[in-house]
Each structure stands twice: as C-alpha cells, then as structure tokens.
Tab-separated table of C-alpha atoms in Angstrom:
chain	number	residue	atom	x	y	z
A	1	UNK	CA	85.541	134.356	111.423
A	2	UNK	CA	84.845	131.831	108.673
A	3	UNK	CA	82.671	129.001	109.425
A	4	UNK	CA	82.583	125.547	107.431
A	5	UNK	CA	79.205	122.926	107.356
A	6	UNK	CA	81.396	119.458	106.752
A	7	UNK	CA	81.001	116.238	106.838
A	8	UNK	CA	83.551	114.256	107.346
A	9	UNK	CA	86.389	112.869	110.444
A	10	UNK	CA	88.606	114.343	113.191
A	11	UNK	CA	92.107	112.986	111.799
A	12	UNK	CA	93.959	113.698	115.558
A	13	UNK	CA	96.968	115.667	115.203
A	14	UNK	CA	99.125	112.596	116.356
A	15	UNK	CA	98.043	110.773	113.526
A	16	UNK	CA	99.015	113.442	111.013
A	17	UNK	CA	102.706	113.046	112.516
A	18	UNK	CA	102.759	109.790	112.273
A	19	UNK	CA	101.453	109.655	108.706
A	20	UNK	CA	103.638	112.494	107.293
A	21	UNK	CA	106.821	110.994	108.988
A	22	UNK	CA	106.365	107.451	107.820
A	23	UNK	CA	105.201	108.592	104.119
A	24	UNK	CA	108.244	110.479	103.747
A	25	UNK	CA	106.016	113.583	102.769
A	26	UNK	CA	109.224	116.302	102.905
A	27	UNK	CA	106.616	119.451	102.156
A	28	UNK	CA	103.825	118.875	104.956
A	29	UNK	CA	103.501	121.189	108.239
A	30	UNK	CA	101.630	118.606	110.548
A	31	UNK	CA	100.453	122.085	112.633
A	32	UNK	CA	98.385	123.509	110.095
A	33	UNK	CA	97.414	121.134	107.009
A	34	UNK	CA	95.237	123.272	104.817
A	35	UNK	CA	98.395	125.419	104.008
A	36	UNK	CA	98.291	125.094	99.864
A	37	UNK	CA	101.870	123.065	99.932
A	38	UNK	CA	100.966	120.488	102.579
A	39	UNK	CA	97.685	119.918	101.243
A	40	UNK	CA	98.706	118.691	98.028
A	41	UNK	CA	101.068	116.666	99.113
A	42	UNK	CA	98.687	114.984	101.858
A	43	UNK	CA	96.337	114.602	99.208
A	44	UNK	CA	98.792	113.057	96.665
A	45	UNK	CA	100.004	110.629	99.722
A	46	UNK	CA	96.554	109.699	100.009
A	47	UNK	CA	96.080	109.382	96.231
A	48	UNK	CA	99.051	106.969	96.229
A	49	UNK	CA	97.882	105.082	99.623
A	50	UNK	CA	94.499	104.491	98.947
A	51	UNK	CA	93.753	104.805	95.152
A	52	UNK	CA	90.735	103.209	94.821
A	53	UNK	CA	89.010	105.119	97.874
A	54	UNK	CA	90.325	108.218	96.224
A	55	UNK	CA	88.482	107.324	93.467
A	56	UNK	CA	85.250	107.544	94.962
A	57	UNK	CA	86.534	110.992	96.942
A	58	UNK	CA	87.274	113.607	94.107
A	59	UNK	CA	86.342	116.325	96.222
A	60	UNK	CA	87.989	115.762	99.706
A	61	UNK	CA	89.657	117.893	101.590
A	62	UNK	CA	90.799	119.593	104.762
A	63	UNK	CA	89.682	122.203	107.462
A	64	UNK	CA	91.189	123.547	110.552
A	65	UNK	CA	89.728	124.649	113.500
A	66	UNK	CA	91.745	128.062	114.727
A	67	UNK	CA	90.587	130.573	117.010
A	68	UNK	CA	92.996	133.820	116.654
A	69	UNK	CA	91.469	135.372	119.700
A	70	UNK	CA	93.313	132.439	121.927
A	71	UNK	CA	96.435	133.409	122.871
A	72	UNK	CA	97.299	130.172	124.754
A	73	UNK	CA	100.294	127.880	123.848
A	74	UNK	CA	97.343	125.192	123.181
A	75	UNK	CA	96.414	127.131	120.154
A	76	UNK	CA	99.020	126.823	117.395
A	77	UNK	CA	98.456	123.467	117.523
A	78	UNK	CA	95.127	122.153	117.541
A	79	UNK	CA	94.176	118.018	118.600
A	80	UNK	CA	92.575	117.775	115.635
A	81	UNK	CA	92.425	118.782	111.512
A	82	UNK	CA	89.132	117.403	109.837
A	83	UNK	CA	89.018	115.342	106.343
A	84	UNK	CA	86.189	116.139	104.519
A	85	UNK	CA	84.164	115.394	101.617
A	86	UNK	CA	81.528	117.991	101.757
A	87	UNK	CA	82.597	121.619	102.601
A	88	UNK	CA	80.280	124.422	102.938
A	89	UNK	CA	81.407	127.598	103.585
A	90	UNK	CA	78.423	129.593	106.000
A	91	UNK	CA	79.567	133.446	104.813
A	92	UNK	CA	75.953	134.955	106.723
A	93	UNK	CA	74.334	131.866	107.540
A	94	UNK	CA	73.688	128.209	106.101
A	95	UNK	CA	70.731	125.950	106.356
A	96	UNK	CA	72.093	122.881	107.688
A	97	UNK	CA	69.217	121.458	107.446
A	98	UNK	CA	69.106	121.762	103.465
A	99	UNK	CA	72.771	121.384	103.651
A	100	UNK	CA	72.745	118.122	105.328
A	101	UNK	CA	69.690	116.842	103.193
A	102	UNK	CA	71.723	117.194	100.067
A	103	UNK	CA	73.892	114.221	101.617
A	104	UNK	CA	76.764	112.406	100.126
A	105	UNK	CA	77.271	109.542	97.709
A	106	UNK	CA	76.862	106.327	98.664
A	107	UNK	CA	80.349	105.285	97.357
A	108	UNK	CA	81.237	108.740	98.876
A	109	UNK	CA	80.520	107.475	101.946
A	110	UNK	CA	81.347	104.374	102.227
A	111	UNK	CA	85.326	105.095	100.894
A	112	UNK	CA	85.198	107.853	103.891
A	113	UNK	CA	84.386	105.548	106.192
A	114	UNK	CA	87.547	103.586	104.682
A	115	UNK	CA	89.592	106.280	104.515
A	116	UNK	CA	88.428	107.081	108.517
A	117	UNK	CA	89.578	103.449	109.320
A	118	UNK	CA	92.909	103.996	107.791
A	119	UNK	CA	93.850	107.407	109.225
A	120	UNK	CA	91.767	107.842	112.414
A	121	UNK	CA	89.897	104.657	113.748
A	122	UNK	CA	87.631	105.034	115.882
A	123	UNK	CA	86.794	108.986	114.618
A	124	UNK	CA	82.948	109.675	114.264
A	125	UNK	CA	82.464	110.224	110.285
A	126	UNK	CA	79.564	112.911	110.350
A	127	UNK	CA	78.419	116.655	110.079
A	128	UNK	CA	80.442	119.006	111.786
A	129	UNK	CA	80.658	123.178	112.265
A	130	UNK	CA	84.607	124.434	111.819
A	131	UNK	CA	85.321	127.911	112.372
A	132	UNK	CA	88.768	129.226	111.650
A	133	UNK	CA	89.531	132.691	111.895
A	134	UNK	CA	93.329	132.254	110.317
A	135	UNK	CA	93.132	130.984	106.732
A	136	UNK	CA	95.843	132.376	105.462
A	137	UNK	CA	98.463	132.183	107.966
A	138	UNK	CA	101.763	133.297	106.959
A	139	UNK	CA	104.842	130.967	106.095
A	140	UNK	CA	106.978	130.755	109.062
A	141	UNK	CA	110.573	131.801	108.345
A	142	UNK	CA	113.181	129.900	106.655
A	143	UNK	CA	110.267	127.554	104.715
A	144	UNK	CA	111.599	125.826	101.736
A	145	UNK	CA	111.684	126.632	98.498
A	146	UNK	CA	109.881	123.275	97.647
A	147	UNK	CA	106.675	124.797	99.497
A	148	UNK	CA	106.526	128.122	97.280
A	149	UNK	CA	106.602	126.034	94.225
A	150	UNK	CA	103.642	123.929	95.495
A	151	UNK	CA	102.065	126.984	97.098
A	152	UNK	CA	102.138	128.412	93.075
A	153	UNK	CA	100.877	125.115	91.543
A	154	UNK	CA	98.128	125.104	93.887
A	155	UNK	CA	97.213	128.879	93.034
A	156	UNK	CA	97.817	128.222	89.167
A	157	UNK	CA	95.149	125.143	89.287
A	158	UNK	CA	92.399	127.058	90.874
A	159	UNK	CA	92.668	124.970	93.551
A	160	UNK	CA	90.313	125.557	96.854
A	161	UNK	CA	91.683	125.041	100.087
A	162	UNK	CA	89.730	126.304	103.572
C-alpha cells in the first residue's frame, strides 16, 4: 500500500462540498479528489481564488487516505483529503527525519498557512504519513465526458497526482 511523507492540512470532507458546490466546479468528485479530472479543476479553483498564495505554492497538491482492506460503508468516503505542498512518496522506507529537515519555503509556508485559513480553519498545517492503497480507482459509471477530457490533459502534461 503506498505511503506519502506530507506536509501540509486536513481539508474535512465537508469543506470540499461546500467549496466545489459554491465554486460551481461541474468536474470535481468531492469523495475522492486526487482523481486526475477533479484535481485540476480544484487546483484551477484555487488558482482563480487565491492567486497570489498560489503563487508561492507551485507544487501543491492532494492525497487521500484509503484503506481497501475496509469494507465498511465509512470507507468510500473518508473525513478528510490532505492539501499538500511537500509529497514524498516512501516506496521501501523514507527518512523522515532527512525528509522533514529539507523543510519548506518560507513563503511556502506562510501562503499554506493562508490557504489552511481559507479552506479548513482551524486544521493543524504540519507533517503527516498518508497511506492509500487505491490510487487509481476506477470511474464510476455514467461519468461525463468532461472528466475523460481532463483525465487526458492531465496524462498529456505529465502531470503527478497521488
């Protein structure tokens, strides 16, 4: 099961709703936001939002948590998605010491803590382990065609999602 080293927020499921429905954002899935479609459009929302603090966050992203192994009705949907700035991907293992010593910009840091005030007040910006055994869930039926065009531009940019 892939494990992530980020820093970054919690951004509570609730909040995602709430965010997708009053941005209008037509080609998000709130339940799973690292799918290739709804992450650019989140990110473009954000880039649109919050310019400036964008800016200053060229490399953020997002990770779910997902444990395939539960089988409870709890699991689809999980309280939380993390924003992140810093993603390390722990294939064996991962120093987290050295990974944490590398740090983040100041700027960096300071426009996540902006962004955290904006999206999830209140969320602890810091170092977290996410472990999500499902990256590549498949599209449920019936999604729209407006998804597999984003899903391609995403693929056609080299773009990295976890």
């Amino acid at each position: 099961m892939p494990a992530y080293v980020v820093h970054g927020f919690r951004w509570p499921r609730s909040a995602i709703r709430i965010h997708i429905i009053l941005n209008n954002i037509d080609d998000a899935a709130a339940e799973y936001i690292v799918s290739p479609g709804t992450s650019v459009s989140l990110l473009q929302s954000l880039r649109d939002l919050y310019p400036d603090l964008m800016n200053a966050l060229p490399n953020l992203r997002f990770v779910e948590q997902y444990d395939p192994a539960d089988v409870s009705a709890s699991a689809l949907s999980q309280p939380f998605a993390f924003v992140a700035d810093k993603v390390e991907n722990c294939r064996l293992s991962v120093d987290i010491g050295e990974v944490m010593g590398q740090g983040v910009a100041t700027d960096g840091w300071g426009a996540l803590v902006e962004l955290r005030d904006q999206l999830a007040p209140g969320e602890k910006v810091g170092w977290w382990v996410v472990c999500n055994g499902d990256e590549q869930r498949p599209k449920p039926p019936g999604g729209s065609e407006h998804s597999d065009e984003r899903d391609n531009e995403v693929r056609n940019t080299g773009t990295t999602i976890c």
